[in-house]
JSON list of C-alpha atoms in Angstrom, two decimals:
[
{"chain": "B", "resi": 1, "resn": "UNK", "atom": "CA", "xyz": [13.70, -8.68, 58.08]},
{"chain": "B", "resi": 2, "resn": "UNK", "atom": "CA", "xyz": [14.34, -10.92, 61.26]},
{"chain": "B", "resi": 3, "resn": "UNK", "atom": "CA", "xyz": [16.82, -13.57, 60.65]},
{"chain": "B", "resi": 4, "resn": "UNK", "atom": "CA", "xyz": [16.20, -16.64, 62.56]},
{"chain": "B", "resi": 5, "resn": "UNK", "atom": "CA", "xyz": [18.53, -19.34, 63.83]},
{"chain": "B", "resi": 6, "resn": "UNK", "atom": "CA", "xyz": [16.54, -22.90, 63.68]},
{"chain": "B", "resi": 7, "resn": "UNK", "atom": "CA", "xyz": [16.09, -22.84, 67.39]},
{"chain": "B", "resi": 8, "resn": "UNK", "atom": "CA", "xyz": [14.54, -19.47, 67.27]},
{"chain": "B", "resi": 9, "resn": "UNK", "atom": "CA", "xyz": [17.36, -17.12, 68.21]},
{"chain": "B", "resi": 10, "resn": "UNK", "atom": "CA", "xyz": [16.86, -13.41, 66.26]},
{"chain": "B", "resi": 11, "resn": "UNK", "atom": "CA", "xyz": [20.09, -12.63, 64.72]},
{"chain": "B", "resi": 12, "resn": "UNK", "atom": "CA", "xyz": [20.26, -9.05, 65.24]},
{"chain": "B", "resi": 13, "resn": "UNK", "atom": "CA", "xyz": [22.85, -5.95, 64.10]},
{"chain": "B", "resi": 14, "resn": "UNK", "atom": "CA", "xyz": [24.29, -4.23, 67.00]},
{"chain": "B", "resi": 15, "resn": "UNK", "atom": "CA", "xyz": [23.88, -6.83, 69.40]},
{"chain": "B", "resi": 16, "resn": "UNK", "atom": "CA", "xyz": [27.23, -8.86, 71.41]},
{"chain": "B", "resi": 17, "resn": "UNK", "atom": "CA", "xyz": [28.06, -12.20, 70.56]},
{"chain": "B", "resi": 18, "resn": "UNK", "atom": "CA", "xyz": [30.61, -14.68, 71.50]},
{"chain": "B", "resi": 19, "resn": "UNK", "atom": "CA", "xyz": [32.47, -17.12, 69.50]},
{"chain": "B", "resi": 20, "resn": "UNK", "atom": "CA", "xyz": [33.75, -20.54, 70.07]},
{"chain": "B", "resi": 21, "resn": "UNK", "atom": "CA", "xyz": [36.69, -19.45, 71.96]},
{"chain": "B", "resi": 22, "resn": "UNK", "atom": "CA", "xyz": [35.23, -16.72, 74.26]},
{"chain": "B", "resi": 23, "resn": "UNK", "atom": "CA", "xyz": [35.87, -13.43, 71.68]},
{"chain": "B", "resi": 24, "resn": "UNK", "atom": "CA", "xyz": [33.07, -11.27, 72.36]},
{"chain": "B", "resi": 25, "resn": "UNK", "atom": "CA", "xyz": [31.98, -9.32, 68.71]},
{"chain": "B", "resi": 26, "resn": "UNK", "atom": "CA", "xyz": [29.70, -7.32, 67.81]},
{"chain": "B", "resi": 27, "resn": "UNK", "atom": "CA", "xyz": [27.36, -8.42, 65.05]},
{"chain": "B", "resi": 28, "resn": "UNK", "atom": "CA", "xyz": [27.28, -5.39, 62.61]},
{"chain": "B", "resi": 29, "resn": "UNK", "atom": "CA", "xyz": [25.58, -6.31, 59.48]},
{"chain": "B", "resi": 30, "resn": "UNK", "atom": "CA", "xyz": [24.08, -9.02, 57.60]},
{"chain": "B", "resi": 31, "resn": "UNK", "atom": "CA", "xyz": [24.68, -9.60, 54.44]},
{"chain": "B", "resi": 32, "resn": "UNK", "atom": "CA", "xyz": [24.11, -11.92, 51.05]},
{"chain": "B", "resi": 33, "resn": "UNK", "atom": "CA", "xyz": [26.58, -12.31, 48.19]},
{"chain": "B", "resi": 34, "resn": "UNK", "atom": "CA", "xyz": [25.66, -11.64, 44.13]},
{"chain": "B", "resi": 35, "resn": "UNK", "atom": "CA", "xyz": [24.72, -14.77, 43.44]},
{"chain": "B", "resi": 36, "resn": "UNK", "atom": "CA", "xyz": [22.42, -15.37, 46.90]},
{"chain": "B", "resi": 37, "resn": "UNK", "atom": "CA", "xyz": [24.58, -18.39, 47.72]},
{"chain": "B", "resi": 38, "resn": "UNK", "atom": "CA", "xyz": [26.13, -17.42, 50.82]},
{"chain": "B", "resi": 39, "resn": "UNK", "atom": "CA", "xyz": [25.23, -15.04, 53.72]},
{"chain": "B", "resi": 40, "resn": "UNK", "atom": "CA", "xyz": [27.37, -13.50, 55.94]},
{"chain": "B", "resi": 41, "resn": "UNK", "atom": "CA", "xyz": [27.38, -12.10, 59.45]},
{"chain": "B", "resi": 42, "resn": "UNK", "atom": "CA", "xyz": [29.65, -9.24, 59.61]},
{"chain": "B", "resi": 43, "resn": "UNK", "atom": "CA", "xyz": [31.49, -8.11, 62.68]},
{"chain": "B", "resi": 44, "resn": "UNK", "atom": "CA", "xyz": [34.05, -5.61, 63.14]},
{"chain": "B", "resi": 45, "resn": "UNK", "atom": "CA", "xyz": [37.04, -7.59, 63.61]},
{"chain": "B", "resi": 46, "resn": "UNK", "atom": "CA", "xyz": [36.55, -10.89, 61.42]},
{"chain": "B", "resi": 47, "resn": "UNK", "atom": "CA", "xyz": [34.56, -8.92, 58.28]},
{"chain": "B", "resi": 48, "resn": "UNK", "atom": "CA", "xyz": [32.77, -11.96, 55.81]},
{"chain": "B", "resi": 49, "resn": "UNK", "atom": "CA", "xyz": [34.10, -14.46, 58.35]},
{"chain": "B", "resi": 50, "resn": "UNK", "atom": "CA", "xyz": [31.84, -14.74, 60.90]},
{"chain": "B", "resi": 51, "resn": "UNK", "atom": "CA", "xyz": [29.02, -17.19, 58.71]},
{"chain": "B", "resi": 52, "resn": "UNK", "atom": "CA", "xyz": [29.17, -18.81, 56.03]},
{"chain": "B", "resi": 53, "resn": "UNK", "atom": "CA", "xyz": [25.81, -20.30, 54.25]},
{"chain": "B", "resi": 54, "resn": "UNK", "atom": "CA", "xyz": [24.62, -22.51, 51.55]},
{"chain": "B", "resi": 55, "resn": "UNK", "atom": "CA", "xyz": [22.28, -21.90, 48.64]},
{"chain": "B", "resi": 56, "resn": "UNK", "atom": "CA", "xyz": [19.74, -24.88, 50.23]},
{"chain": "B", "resi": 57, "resn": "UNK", "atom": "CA", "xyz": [19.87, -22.86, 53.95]},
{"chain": "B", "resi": 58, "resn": "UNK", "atom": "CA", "xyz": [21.84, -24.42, 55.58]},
{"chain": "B", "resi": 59, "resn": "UNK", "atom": "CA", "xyz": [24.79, -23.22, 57.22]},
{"chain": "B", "resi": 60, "resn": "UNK", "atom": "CA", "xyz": [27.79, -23.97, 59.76]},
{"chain": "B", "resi": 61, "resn": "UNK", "atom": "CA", "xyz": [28.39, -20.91, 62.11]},
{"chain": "B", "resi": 62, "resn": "UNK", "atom": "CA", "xyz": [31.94, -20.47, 63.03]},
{"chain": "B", "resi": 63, "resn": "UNK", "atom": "CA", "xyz": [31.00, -18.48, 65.60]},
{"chain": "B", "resi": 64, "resn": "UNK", "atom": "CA", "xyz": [28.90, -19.70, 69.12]},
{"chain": "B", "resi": 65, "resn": "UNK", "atom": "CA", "xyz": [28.41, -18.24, 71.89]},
{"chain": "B", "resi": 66, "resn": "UNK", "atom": "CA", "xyz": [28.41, -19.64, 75.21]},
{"chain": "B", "resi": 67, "resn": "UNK", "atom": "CA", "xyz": [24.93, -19.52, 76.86]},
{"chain": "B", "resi": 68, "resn": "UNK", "atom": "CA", "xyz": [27.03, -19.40, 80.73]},
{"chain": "B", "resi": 69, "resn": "UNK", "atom": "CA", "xyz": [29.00, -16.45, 79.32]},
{"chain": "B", "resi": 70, "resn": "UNK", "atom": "CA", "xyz": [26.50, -13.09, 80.59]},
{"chain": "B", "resi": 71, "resn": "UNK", "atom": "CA", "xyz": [24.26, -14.30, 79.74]},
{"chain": "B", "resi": 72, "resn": "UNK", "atom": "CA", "xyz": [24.41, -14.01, 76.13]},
{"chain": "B", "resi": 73, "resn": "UNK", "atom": "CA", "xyz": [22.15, -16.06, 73.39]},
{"chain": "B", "resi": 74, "resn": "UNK", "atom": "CA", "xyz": [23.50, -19.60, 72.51]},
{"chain": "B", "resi": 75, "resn": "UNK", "atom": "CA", "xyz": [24.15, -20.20, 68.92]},
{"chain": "B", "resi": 76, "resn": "UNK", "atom": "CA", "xyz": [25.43, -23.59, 68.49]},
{"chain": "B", "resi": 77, "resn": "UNK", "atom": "CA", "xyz": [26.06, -24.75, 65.04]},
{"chain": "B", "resi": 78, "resn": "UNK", "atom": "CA", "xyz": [23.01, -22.17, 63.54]},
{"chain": "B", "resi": 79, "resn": "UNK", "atom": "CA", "xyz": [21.08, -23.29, 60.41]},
{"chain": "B", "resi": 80, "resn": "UNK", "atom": "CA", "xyz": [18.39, -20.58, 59.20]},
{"chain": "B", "resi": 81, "resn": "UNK", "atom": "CA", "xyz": [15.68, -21.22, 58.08]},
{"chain": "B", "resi": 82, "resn": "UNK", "atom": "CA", "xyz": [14.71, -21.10, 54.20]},
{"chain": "B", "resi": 83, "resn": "UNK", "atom": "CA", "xyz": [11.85, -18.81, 54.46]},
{"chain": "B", "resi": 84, "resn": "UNK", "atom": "CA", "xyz": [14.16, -15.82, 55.81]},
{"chain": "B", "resi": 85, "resn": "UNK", "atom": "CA", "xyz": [16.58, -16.45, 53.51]},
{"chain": "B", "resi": 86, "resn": "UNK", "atom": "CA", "xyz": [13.99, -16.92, 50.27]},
{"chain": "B", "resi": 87, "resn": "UNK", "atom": "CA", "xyz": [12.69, -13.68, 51.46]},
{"chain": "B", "resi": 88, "resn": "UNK", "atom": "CA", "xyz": [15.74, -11.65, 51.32]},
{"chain": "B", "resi": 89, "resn": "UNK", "atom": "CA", "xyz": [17.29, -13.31, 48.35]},
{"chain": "B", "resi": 90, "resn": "UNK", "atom": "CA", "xyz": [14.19, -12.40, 46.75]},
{"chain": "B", "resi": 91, "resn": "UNK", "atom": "CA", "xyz": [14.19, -8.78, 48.16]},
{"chain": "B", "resi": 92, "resn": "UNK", "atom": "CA", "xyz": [17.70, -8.74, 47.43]},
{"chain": "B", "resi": 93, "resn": "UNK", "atom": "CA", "xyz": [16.87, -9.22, 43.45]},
{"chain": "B", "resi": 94, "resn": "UNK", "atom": "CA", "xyz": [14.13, -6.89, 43.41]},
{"chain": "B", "resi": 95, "resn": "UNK", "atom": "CA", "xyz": [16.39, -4.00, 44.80]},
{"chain": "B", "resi": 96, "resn": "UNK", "atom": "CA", "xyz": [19.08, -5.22, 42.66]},
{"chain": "B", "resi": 97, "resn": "UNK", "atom": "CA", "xyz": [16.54, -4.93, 39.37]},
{"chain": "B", "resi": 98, "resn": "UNK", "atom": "CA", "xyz": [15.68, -1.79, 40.61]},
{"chain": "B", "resi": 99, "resn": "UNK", "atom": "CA", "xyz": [18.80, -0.34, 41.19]},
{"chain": "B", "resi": 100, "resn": "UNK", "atom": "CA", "xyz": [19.48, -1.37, 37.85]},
{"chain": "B", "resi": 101, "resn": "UNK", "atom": "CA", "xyz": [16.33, -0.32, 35.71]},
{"chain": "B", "resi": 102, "resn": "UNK", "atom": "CA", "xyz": [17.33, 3.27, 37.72]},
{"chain": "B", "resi": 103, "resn": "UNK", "atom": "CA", "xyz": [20.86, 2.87, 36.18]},
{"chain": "B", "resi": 104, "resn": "UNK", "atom": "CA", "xyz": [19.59, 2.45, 32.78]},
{"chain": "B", "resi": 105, "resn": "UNK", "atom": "CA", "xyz": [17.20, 5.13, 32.82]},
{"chain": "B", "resi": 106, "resn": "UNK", "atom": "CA", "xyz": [20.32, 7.67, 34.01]},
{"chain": "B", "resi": 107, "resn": "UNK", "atom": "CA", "xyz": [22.33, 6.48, 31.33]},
{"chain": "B", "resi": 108, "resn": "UNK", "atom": "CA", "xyz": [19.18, 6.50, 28.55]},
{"chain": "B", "resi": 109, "resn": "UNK", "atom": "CA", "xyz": [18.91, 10.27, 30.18]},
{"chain": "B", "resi": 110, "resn": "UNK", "atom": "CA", "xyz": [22.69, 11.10, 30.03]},
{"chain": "B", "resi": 111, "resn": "UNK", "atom": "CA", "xyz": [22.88, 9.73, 26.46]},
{"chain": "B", "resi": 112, "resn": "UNK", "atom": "CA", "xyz": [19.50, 11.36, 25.20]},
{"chain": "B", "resi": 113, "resn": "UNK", "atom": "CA", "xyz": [20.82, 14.51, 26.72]},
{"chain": "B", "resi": 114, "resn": "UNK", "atom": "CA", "xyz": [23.76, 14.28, 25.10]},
{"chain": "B", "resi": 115, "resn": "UNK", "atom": "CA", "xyz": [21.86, 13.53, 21.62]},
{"chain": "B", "resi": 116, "resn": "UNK", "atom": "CA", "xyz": [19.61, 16.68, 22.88]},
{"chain": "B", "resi": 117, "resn": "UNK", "atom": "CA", "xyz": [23.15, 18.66, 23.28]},
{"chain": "B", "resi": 118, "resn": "UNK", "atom": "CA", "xyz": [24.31, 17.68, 19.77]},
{"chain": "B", "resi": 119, "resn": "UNK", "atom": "CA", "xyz": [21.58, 18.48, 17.81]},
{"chain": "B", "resi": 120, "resn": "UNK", "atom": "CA", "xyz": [21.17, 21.95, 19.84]},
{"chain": "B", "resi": 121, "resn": "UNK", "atom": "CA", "xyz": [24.80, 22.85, 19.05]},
{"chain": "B", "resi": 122, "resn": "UNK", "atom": "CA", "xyz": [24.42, 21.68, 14.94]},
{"chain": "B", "resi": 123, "resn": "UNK", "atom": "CA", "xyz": [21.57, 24.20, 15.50]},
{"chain": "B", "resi": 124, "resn": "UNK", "atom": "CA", "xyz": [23.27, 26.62, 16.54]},
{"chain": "B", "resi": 125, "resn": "UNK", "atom": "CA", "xyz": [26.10, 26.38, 14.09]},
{"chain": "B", "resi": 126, "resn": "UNK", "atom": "CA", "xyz": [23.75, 26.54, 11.32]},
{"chain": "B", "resi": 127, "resn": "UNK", "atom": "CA", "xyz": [22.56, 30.04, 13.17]},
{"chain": "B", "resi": 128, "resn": "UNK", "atom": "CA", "xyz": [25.73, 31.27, 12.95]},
{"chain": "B", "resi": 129, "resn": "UNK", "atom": "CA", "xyz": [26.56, 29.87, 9.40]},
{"chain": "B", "resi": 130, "resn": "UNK", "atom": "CA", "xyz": [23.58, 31.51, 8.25]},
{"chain": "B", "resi": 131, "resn": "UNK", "atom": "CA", "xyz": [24.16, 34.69, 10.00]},
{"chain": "B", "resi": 132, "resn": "UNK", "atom": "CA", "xyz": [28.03, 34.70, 8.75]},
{"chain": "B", "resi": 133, "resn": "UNK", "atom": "CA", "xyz": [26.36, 34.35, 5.28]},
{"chain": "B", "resi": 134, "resn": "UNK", "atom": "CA", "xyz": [24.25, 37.03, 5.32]},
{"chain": "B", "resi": 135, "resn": "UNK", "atom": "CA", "xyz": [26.64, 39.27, 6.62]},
{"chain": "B", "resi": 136, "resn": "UNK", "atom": "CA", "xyz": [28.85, 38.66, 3.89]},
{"chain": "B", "resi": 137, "resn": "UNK", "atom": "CA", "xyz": [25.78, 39.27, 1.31]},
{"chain": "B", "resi": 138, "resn": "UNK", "atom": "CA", "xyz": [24.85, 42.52, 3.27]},
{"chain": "B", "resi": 139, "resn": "UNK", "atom": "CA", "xyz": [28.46, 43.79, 2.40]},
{"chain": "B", "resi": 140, "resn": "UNK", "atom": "CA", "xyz": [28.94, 42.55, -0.97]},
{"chain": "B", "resi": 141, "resn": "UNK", "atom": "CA", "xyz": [25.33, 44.31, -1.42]},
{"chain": "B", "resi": 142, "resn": "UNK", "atom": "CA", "xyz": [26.54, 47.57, 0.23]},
{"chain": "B", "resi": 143, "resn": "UNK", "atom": "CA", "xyz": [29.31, 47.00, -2.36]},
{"chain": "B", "resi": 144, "resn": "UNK", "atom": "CA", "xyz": [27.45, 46.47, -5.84]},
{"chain": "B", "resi": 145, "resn": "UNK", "atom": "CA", "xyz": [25.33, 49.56, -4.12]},
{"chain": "B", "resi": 146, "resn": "UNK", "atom": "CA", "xyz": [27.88, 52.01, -3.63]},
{"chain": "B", "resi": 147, "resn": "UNK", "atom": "CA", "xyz": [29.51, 50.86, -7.06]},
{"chain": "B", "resi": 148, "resn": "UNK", "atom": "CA", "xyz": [26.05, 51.30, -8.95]},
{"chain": "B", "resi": 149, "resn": "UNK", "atom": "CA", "xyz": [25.64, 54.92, -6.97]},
{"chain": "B", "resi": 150, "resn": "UNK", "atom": "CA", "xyz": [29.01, 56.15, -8.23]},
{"chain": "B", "resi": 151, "resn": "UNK", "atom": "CA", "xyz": [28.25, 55.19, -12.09]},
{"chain": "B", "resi": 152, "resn": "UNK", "atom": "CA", "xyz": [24.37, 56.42, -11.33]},
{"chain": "B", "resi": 153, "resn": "UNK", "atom": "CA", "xyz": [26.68, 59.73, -10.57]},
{"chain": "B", "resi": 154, "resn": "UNK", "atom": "CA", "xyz": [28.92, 59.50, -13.77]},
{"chain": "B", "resi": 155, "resn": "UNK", "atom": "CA", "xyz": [26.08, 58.82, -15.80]},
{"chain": "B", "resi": 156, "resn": "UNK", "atom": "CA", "xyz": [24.05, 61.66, -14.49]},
{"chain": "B", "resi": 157, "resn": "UNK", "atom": "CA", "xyz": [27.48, 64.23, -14.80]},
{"chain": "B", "resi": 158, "resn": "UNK", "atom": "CA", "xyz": [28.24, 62.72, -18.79]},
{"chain": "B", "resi": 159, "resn": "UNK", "atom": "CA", "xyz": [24.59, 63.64, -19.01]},
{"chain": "B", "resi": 160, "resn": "UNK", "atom": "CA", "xyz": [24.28, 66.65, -17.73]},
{"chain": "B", "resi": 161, "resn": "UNK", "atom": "CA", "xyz": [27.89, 68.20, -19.71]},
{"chain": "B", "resi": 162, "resn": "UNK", "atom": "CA", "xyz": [26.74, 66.37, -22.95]},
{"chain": "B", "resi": 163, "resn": "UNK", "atom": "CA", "xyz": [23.07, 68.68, -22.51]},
{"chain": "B", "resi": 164, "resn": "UNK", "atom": "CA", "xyz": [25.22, 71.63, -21.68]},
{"chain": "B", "resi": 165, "resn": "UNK", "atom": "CA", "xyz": [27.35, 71.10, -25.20]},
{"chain": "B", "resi": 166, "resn": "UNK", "atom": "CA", "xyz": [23.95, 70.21, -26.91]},
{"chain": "B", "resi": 167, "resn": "UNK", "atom": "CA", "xyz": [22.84, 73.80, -25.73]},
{"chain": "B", "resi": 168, "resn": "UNK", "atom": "CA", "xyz": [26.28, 75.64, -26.92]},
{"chain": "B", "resi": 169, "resn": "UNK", "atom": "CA", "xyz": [25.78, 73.85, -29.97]},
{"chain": "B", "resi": 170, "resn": "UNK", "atom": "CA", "xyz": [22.27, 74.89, -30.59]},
{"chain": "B", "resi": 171, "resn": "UNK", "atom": "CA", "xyz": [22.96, 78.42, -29.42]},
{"chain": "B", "resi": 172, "resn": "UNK", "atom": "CA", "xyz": [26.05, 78.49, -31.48]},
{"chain": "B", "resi": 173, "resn": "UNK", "atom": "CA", "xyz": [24.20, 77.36, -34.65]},
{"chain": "B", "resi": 174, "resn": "UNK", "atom": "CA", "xyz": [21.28, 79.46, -34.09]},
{"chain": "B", "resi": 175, "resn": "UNK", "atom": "CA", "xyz": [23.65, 82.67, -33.82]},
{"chain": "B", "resi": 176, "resn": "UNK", "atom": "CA", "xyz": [25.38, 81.51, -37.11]},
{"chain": "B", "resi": 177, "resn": "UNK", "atom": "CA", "xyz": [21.94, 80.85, -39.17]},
{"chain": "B", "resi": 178, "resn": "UNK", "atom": "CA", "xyz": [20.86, 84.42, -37.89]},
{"chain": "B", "resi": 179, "resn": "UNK", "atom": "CA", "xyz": [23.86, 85.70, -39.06]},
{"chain": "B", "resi": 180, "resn": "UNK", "atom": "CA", "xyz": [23.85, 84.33, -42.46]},
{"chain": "B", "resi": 181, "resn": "UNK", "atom": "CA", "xyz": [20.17, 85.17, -42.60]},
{"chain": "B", "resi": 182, "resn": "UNK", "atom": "CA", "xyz": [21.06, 88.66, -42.03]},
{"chain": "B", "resi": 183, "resn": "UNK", "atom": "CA", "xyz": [23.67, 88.91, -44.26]},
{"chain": "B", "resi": 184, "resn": "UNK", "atom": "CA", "xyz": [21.76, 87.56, -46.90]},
{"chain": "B", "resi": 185, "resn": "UNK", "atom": "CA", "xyz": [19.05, 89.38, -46.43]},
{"chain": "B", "resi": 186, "resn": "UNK", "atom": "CA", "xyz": [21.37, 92.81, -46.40]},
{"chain": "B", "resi": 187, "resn": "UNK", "atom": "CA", "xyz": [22.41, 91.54, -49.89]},
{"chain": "B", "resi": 188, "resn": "UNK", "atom": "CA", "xyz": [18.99, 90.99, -51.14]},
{"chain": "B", "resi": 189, "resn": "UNK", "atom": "CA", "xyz": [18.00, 94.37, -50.10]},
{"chain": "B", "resi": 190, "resn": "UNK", "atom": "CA", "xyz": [21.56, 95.89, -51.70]},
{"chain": "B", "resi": 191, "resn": "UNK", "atom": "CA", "xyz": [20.64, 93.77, -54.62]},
{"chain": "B", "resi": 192, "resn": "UNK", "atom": "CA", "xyz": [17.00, 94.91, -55.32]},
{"chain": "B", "resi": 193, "resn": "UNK", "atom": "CA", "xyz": [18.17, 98.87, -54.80]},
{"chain": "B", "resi": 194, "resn": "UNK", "atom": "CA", "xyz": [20.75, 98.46, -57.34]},
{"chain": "B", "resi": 195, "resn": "UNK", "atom": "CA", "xyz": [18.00, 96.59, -59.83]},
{"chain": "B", "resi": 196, "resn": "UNK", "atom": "CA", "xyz": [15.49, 99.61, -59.22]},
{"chain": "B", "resi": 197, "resn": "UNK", "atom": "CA", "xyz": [18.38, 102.12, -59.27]},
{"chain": "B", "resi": 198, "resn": "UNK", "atom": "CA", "xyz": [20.08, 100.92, -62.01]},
{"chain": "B", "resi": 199, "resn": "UNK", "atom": "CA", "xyz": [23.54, 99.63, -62.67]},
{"chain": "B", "resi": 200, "resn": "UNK", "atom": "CA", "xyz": [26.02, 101.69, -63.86]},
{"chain": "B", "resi": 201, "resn": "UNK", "atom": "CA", "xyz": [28.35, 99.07, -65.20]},
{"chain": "B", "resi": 202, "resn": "UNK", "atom": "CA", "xyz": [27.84, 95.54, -64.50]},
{"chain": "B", "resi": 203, "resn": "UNK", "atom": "CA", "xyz": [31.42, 94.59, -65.03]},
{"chain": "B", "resi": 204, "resn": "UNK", "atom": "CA", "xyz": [32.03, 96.45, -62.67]},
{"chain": "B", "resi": 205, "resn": "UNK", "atom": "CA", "xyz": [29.71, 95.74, -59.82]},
{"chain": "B", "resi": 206, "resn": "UNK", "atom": "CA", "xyz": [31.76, 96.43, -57.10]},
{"chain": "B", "resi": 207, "resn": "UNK", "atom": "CA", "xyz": [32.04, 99.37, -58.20]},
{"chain": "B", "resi": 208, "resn": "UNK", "atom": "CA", "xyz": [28.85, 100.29, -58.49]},
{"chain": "B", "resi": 209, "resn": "UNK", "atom": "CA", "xyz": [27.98, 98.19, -54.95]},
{"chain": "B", "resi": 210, "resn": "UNK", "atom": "CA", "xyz": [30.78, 100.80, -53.55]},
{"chain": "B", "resi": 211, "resn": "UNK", "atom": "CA", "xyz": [28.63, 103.68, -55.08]},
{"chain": "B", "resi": 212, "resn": "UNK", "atom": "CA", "xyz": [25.53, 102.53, -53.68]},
{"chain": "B", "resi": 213, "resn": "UNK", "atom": "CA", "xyz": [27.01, 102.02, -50.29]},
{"chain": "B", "resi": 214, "resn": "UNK", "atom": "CA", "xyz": [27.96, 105.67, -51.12]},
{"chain": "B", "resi": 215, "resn": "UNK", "atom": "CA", "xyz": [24.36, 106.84, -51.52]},
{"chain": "B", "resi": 216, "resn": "UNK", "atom": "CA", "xyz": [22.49, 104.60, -48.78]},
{"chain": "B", "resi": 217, "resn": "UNK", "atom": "CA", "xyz": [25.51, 104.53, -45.96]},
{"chain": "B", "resi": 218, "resn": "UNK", "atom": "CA", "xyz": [22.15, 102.69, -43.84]},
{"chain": "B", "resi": 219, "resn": "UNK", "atom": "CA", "xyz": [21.39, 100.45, -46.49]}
]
């Protein structure tokens, strides 16, 4: 945006001015405070010093330049104009909001990343704490299982030896009963001889049992 002295000189960056006592400086920016109450021509050498202006748009210039000195534009106690100034004050706010609204929406980024950030890493420690749990119920599984294998073992090993002494038993009873059966059947059979035979003295049976055993050496 042009800015315009009253008499119609274009203020511009770059360009050579003089001042009031002959310096020659070069106008390098232009510039308006916060608060769009002053504006300032900036120049290498007196920075912020070169013109001051009021809100209403006027201004004193503490800088002129002598018309007769090469030729250079005259600026003799510059006013701008409103208009230019209006314009840039209002351009100045708008790129001010803006710049602003942009800051806000970084920092509602930076904080919503953060929040993003957060919750990912409670996540993730609730991963972990669930894994780390797991874990330790996979081993105190493994555990229980290898205890209940070894008394699965135990149990099968009391089982089998008490079947094995259930067998000697039964075999060792069996032989007995045979045994008996046998012997009682020997002295049924010695008995019933002796009866059909005859007894030769009954108070004396042994003796007679020893003369049987005499006569039937088989029997």
């Amino acid at each position: 945006m042009d800015v315009k002295t009253v008499d119609g000189v274009i203020l511009k960056e770059g360009k050579w001015y003089y001042t009031d006592n002959g310096q020659a400086v070069i106008l390098d920016k232009i510039l308006c405070d916060t608060d769009l109450n002053n504006m300032f021509l900036v120049t290498p050498i007196y920075e912020g010093e070169a013109m001051g202006c009021s809100g209403d748009g006027g201004c004193h210039s503490e800088y002129t330049v002598d018309y007769e000195c090469e030729g250079m534009p005259r600026i003799v106690n510059c006013l701008f104009k409103k208009e230019p100034l209006a314009k840039l004050g209002e351009e100045f706010k708008a790129k001010q909001k803006e710049l602003t609204d942009i800051a806000i929406a970084i920092g509602s980024m930076k904080s919503g990343l953060k929040d993003t950030e957060r919750a990912k890493k409670e996540v993730l420690d609730s991963i972990e704490k669930v894994k780390r749990d797991n874990a330790q119920l996979f081993n105190q599984n493994e555990m229980h299982k290898s205890t209940l294998e070894i008394t699965i073992n135990e149990t099968r090993d009391a089982r089998q030896k008490l079947s094995e002494l259930e067998d000697g038993c039964e075999v060792y009873d069996q032989a007995n009963e045979l045994k008996e059966i046998a012997r009682l059947r020997k002295i049924e059979f010695k008995m019933q001889c002796l009866e059909a035979c005859g007894v030769d003295n009954w108070n004396f049976y042994d003796v007679s049992l020893s003369e049987y055993s005499k006569r039937y050496p088989n029997g």
